[in-house]
PDB file of C-alpha atoms in Angstrom:
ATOM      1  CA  UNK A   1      11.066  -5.292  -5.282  1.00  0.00           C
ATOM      2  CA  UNK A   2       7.672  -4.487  -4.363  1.00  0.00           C
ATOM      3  CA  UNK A   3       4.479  -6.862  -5.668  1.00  0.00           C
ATOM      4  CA  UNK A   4       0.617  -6.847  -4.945  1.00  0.00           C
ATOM      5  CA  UNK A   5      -1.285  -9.695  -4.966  1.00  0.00           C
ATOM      6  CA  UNK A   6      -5.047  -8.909  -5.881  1.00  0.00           C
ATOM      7  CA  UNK A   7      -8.352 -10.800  -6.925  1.00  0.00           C
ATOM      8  CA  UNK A   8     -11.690 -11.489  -4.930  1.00  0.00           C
ATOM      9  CA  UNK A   9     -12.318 -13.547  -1.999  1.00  0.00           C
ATOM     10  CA  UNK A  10     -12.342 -17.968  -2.355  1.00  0.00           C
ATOM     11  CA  UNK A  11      -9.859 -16.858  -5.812  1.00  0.00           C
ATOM     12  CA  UNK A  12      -6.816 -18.991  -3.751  1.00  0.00           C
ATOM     13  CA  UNK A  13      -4.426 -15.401  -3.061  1.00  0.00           C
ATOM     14  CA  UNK A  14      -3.520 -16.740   0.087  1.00  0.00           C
ATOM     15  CA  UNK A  15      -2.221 -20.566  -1.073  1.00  0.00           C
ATOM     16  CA  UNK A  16      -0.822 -18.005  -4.046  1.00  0.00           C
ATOM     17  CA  UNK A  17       1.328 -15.953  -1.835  1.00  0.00           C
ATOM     18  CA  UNK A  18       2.296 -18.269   0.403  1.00  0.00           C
ATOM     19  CA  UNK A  19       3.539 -20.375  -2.366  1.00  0.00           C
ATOM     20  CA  UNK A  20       5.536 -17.523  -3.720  1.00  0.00           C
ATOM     21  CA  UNK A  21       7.228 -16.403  -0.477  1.00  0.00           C
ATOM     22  CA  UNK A  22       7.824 -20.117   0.673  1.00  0.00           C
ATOM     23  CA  UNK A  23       9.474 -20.419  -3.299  1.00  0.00           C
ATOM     24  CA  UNK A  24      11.359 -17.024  -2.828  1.00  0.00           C
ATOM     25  CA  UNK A  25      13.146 -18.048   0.900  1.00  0.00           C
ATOM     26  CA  UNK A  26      14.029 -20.826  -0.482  1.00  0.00           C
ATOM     27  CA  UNK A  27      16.256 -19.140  -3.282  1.00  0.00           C
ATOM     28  CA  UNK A  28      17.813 -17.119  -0.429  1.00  0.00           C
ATOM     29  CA  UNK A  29      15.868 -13.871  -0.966  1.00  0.00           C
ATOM     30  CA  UNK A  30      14.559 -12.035   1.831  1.00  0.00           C
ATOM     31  CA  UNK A  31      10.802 -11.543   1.916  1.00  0.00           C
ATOM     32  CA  UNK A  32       8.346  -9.462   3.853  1.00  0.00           C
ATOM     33  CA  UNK A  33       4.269  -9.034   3.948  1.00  0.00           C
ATOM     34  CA  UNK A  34       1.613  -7.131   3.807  1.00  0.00           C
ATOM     35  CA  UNK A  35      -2.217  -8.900   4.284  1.00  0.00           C
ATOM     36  CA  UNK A  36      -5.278  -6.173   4.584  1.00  0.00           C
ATOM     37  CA  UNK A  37      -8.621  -7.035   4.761  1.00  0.00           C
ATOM     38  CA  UNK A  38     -11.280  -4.742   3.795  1.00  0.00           C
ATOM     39  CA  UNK A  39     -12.975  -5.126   7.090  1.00  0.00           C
ATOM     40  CA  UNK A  40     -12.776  -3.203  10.425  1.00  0.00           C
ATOM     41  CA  UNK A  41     -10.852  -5.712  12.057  1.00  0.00           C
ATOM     42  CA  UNK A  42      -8.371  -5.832  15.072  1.00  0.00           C
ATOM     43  CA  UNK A  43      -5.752  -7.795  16.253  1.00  0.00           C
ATOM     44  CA  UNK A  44      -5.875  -6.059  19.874  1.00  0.00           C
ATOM     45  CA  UNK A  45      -9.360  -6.288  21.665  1.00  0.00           C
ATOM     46  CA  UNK A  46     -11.012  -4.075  24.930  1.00  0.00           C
ATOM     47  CA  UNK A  47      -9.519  -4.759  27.861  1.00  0.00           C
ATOM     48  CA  UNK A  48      -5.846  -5.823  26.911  1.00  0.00           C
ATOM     49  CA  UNK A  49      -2.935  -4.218  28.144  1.00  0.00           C
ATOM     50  CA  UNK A  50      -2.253  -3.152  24.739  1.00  0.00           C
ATOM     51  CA  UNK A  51      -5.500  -1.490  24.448  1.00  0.00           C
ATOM     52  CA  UNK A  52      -5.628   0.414  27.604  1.00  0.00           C
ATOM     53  CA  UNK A  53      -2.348   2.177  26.815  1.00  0.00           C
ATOM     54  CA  UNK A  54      -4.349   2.750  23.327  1.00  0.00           C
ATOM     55  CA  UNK A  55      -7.006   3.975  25.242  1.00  0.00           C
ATOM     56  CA  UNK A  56      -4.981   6.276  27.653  1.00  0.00           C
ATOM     57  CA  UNK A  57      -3.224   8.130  24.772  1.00  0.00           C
ATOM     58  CA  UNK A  58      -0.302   5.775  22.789  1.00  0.00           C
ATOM     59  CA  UNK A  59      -0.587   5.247  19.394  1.00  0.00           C
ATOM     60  CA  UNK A  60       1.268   3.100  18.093  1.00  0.00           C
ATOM     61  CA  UNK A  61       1.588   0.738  21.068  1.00  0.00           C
ATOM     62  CA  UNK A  62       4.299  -2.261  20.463  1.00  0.00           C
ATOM     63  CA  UNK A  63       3.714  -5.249  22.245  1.00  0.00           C
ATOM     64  CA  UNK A  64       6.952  -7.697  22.200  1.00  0.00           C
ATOM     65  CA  UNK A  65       7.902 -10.450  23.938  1.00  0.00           C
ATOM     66  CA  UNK A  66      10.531 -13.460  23.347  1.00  0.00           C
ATOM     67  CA  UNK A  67       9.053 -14.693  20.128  1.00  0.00           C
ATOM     68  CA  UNK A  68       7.367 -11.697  18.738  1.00  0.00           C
ATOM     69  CA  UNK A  69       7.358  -7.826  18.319  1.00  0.00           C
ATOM     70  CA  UNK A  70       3.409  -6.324  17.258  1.00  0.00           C
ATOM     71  CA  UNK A  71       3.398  -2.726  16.100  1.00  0.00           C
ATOM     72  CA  UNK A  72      -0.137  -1.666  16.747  1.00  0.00           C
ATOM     73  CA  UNK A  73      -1.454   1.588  14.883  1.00  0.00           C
ATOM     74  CA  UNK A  74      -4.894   2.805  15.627  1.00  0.00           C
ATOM     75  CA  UNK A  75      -5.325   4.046  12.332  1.00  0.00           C
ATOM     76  CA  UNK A  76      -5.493   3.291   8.556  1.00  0.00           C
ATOM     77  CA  UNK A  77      -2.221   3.512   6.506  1.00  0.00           C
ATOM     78  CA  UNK A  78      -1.759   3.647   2.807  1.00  0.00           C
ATOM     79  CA  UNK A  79      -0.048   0.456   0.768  1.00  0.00           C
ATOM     80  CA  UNK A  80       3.329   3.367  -0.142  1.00  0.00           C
ATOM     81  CA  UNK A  81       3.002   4.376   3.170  1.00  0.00           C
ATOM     82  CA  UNK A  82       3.446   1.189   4.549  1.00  0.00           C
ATOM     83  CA  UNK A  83       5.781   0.217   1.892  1.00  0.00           C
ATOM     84  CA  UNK A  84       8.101   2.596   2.322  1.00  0.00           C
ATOM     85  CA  UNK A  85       8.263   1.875   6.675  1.00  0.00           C
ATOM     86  CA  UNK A  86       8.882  -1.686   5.721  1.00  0.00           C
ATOM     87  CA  UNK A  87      11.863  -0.924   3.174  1.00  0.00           C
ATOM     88  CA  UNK A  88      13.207   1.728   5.451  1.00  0.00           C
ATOM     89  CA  UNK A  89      13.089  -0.328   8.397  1.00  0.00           C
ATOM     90  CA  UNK A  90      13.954  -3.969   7.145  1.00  0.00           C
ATOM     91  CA  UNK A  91      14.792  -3.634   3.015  1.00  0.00           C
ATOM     92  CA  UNK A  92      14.107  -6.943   1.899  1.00  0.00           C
ATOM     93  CA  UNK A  93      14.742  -8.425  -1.600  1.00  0.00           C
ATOM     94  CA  UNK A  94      11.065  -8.643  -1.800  1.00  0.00           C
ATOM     95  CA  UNK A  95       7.893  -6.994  -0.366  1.00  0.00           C
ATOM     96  CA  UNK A  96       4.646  -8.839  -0.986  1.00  0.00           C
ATOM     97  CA  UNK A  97       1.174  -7.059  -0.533  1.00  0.00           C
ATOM     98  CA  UNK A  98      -1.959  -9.569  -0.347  1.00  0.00           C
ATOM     99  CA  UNK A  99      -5.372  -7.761  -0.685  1.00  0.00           C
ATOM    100  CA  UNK A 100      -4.632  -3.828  -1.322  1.00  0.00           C
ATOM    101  CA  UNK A 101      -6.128  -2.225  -3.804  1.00  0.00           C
ATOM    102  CA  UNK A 102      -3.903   0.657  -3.965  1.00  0.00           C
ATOM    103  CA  UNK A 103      -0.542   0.682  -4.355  1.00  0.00           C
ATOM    104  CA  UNK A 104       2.293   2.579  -6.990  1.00  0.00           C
ATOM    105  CA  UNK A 105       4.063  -0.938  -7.202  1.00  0.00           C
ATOM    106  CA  UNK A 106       3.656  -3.548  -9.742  1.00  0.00           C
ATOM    107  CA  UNK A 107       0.637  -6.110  -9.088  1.00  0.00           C
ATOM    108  CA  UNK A 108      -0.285  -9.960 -10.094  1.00  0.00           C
ATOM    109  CA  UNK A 109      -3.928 -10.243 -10.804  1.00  0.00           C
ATOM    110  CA  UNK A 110      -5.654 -13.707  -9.256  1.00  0.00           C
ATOM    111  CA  UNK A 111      -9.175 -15.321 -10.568  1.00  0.00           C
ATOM    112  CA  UNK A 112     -11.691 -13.236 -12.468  1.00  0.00           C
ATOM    113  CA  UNK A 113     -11.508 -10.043 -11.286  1.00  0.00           C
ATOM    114  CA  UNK A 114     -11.382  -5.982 -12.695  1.00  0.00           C
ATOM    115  CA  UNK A 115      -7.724  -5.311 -13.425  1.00  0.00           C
ATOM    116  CA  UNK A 116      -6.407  -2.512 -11.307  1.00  0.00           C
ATOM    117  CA  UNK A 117      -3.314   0.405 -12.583  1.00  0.00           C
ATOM    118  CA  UNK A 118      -0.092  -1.300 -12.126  1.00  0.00           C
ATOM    119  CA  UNK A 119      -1.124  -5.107 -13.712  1.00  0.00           C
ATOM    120  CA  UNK A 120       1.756  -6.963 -14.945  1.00  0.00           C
ATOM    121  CA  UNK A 121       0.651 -10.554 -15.058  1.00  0.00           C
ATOM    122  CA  UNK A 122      -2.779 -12.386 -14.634  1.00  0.00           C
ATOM    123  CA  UNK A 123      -3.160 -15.975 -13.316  1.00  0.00           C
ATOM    124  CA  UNK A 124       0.219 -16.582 -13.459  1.00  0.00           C
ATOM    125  CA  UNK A 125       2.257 -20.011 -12.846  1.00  0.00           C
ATOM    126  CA  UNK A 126       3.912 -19.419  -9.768  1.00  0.00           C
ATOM    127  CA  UNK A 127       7.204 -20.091 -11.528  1.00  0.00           C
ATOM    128  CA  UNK A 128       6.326 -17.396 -13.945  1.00  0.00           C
ATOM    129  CA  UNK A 129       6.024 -14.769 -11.428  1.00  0.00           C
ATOM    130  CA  UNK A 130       9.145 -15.605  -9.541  1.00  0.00           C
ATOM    131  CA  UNK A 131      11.339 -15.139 -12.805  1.00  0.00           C
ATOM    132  CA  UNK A 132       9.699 -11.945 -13.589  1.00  0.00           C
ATOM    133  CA  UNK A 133      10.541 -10.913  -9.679  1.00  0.00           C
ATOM    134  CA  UNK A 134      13.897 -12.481  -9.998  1.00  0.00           C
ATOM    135  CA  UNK A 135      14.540 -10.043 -12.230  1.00  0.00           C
ATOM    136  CA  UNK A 136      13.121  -7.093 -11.314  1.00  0.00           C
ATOM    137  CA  UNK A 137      15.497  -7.644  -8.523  1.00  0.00           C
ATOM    138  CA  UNK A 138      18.534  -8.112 -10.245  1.00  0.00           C
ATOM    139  CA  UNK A 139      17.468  -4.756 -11.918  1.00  0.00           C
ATOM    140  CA  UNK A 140      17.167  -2.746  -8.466  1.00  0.00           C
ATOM    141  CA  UNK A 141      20.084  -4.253  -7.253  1.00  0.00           C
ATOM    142  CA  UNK A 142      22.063  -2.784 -10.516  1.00  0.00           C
ATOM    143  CA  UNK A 143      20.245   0.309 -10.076  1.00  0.00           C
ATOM    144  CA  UNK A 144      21.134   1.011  -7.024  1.00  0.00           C
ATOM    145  CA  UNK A 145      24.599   0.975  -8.112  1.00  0.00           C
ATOM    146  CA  UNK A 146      24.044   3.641 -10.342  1.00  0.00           C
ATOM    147  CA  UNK A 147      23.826   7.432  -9.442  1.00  0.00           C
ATOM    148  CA  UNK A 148      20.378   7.846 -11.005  1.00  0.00           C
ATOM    149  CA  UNK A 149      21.198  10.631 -13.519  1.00  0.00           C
ATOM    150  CA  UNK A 150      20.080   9.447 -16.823  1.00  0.00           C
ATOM    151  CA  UNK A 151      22.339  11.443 -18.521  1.00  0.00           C
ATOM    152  CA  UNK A 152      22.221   9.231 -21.355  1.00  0.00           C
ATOM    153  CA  UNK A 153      25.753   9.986 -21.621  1.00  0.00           C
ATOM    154  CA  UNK A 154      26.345   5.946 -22.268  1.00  0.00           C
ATOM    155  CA  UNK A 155      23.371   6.199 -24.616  1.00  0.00           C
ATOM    156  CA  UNK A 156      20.558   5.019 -22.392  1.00  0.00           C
ATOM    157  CA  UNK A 157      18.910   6.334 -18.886  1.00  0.00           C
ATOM    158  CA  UNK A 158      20.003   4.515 -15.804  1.00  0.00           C
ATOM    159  CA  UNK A 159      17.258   2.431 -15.854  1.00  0.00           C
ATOM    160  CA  UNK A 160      17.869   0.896 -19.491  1.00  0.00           C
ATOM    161  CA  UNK A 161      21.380   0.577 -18.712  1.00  0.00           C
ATOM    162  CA  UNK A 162      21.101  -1.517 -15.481  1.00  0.00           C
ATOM    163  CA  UNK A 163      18.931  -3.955 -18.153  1.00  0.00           C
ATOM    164  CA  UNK A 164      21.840  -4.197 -19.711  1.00  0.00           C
ATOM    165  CA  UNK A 165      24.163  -4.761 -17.126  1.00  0.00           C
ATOM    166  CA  UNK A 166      21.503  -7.739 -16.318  1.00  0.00           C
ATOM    167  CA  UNK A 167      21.460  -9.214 -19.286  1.00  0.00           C
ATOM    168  CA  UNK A 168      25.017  -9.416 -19.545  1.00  0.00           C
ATOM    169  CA  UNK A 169      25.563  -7.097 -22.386  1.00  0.00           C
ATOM    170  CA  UNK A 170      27.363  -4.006 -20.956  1.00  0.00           C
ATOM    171  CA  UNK A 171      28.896  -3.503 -17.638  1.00  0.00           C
ATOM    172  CA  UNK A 172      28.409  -1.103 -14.919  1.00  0.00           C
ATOM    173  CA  UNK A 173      31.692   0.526 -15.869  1.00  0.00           C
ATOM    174  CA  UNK A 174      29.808   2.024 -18.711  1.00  0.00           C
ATOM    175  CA  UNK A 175      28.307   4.791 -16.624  1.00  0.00           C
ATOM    176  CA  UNK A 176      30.286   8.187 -17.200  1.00  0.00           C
ATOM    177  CA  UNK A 177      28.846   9.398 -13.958  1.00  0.00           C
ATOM    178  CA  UNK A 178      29.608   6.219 -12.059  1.00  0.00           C
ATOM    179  CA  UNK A 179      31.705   7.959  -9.006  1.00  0.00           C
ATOM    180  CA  UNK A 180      33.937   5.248  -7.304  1.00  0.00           C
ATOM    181  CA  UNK A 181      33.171   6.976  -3.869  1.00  0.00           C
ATOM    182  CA  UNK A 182      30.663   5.217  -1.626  1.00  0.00           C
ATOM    183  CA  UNK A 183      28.294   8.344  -1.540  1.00  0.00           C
ATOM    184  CA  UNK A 184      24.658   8.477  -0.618  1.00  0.00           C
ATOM    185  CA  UNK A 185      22.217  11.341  -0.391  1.00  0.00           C
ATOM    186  CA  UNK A 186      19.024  10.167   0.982  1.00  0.00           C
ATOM    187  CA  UNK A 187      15.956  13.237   1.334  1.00  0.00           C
ATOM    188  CA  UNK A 188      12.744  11.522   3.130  1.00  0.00           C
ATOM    189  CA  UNK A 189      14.156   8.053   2.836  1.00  0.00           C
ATOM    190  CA  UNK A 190      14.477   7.984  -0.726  1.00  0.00           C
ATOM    191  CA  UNK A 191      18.057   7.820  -2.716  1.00  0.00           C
ATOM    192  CA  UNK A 192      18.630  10.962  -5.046  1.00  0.00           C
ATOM    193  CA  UNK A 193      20.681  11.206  -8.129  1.00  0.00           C
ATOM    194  CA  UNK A 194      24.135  12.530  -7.785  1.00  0.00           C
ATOM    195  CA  UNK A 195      27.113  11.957 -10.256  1.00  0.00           C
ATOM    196  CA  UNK A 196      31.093  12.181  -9.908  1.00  0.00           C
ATOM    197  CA  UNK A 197      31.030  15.857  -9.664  1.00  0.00           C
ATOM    198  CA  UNK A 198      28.445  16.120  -6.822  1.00  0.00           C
ATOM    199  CA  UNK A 199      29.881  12.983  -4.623  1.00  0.00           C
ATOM    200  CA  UNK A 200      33.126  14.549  -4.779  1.00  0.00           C
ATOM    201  CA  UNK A 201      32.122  17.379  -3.288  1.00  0.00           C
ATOM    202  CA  UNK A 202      29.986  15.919  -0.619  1.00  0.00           C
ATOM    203  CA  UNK A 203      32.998  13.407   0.012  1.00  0.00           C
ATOM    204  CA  UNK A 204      35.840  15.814   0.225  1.00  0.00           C
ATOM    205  CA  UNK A 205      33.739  18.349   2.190  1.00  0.00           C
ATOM    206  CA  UNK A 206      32.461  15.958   4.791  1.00  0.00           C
ATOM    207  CA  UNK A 207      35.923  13.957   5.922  1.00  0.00           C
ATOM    208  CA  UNK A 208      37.513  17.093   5.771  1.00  0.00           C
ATOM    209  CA  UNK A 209      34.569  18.512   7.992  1.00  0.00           C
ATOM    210  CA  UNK A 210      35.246  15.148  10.218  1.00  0.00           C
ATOM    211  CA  UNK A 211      38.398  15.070  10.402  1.00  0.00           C
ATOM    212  CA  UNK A 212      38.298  17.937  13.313  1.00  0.00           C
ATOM    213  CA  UNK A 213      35.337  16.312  15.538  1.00  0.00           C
ATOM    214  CA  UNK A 214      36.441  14.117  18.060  1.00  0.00           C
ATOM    215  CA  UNK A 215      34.791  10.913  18.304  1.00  0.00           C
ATOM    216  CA  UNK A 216      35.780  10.455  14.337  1.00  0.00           C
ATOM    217  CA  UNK A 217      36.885   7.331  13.084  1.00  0.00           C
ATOM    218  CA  UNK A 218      38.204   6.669   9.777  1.00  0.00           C
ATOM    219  CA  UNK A 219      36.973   3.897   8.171  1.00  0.00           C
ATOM    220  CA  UNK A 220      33.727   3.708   9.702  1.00  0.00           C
ATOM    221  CA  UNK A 221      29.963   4.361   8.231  1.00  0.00           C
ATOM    222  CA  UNK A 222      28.894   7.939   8.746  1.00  0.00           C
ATOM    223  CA  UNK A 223      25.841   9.511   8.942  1.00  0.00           C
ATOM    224  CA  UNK A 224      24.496  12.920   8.804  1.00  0.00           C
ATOM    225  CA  UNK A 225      20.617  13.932   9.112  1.00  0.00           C
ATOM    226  CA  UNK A 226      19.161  17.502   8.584  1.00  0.00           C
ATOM    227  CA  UNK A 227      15.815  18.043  10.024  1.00  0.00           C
ATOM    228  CA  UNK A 228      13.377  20.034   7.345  1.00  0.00           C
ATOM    229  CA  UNK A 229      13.226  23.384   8.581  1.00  0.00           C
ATOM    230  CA  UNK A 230       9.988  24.674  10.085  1.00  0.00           C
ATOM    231  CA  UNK A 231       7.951  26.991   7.451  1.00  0.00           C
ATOM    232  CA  UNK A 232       7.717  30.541   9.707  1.00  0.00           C
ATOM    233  CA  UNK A 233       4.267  31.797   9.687  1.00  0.00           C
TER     234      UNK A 233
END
């Protein structure tokens, strides 16, 4: 689950979000952040290793060492942009932005300030927040579960369903597209729909495709990647 934090300077975000991801760990999610900042600031500086290889032609530069790992980009990134690296890379339970005023995720308003697209609470309790988060991410965790049709062949999209399913009312058996093999089709990093009839095929077609390679093993995770093919001029 993905959640802004937003408000102007001296409102208390920071003692707000670290509150909430302090709150979070300690319920045994997994939590990763975002802070921006509005001004040109750096955390390399001129004359730093870092910075010369910047300088010579490497961007990003990654500085690590035995306590830390520092992607440096030379260049502004958008909050989905980042959002997405962060879930790709690491896919915690939750992803907290402090500060960004854009954003397609859900945000938490803090102080007096202009409400921005996206709003879902204002001022809230700490407490408040994390049961709204807690379930948002029993929702995405249900969700993911299901193939993303919204067929409405149970009588609701996927979506309504996995509310449902969270509130303890119907179970995930009640998808008709529900396919009981372990199937995903991922295009850019992002999980698209497919039912029974497509995750058959894709199953069947792809062990039986295996089955002749050497260096096979049953049982194991496999995965495949196609590279977009380059538009001819």
């Amino acid at each position: 689950m993905i959640i802004g934090i937003y408000g102007y300077p001296d409102a208390g975000k920071t003692n707000f979000v670290e509150q909430l991801i302090g709150s979070l760990a300690k319920k045994g999610y997994s939590v990763s952040s975002v802070k921006h900042t509005p001004h040109e600031k750096s955390l390399d500086c001129e004359g730093k290793e870092t910075w010369r290889h910047w300088k010579a032609g490497s961007d990003p530069v990654v500085f690590a060492s035995r306590i830390e790992t520092t992607i440096i980009k030379h260049s502004e990134t958008s909050a989905d942009e980042i959002a997405k690296m962060v879930v790709r890379e690491y896919n915690p339970d939750v992803l907290v932005f402090q500060g960004f005023k854009g954003g397609s995720f859900q945000k938490v308003a803090i102080g007096k300030v202009t409400l921005r697209k996206g709003t879902v609470l204002t001022n809230p309790k700490p407490a408040q927040l994390i049961k709204h988060i807690e379930k948002e991410v029993a929702l995405e965790r249900v969700l993911a579960d299901l193939p993303g049709l919204d067929c409405m062949k149970c009588g609701l999209d996927c979506r309504g369903l996995a509310g449902e399913v969270v509130k303890g009312k119907r179970k995930l058996s009640a998808c008709k597209e529900l396919s009981d093999l372990d199937v995903g089709i991922f295009v850019g990093g992002k999980r698209i729909a497919a039912g029974n009839f497509v995750s058959s095929i894709v199953h069947g077609t792809v062990h039986g495709m295996l089955g002749s390679l050497k260096g096979y093993e049953p049982g194991k995770e496999v995965e495949i990647r196609l590279k977009a093919a380059k538009r001819r001029v």
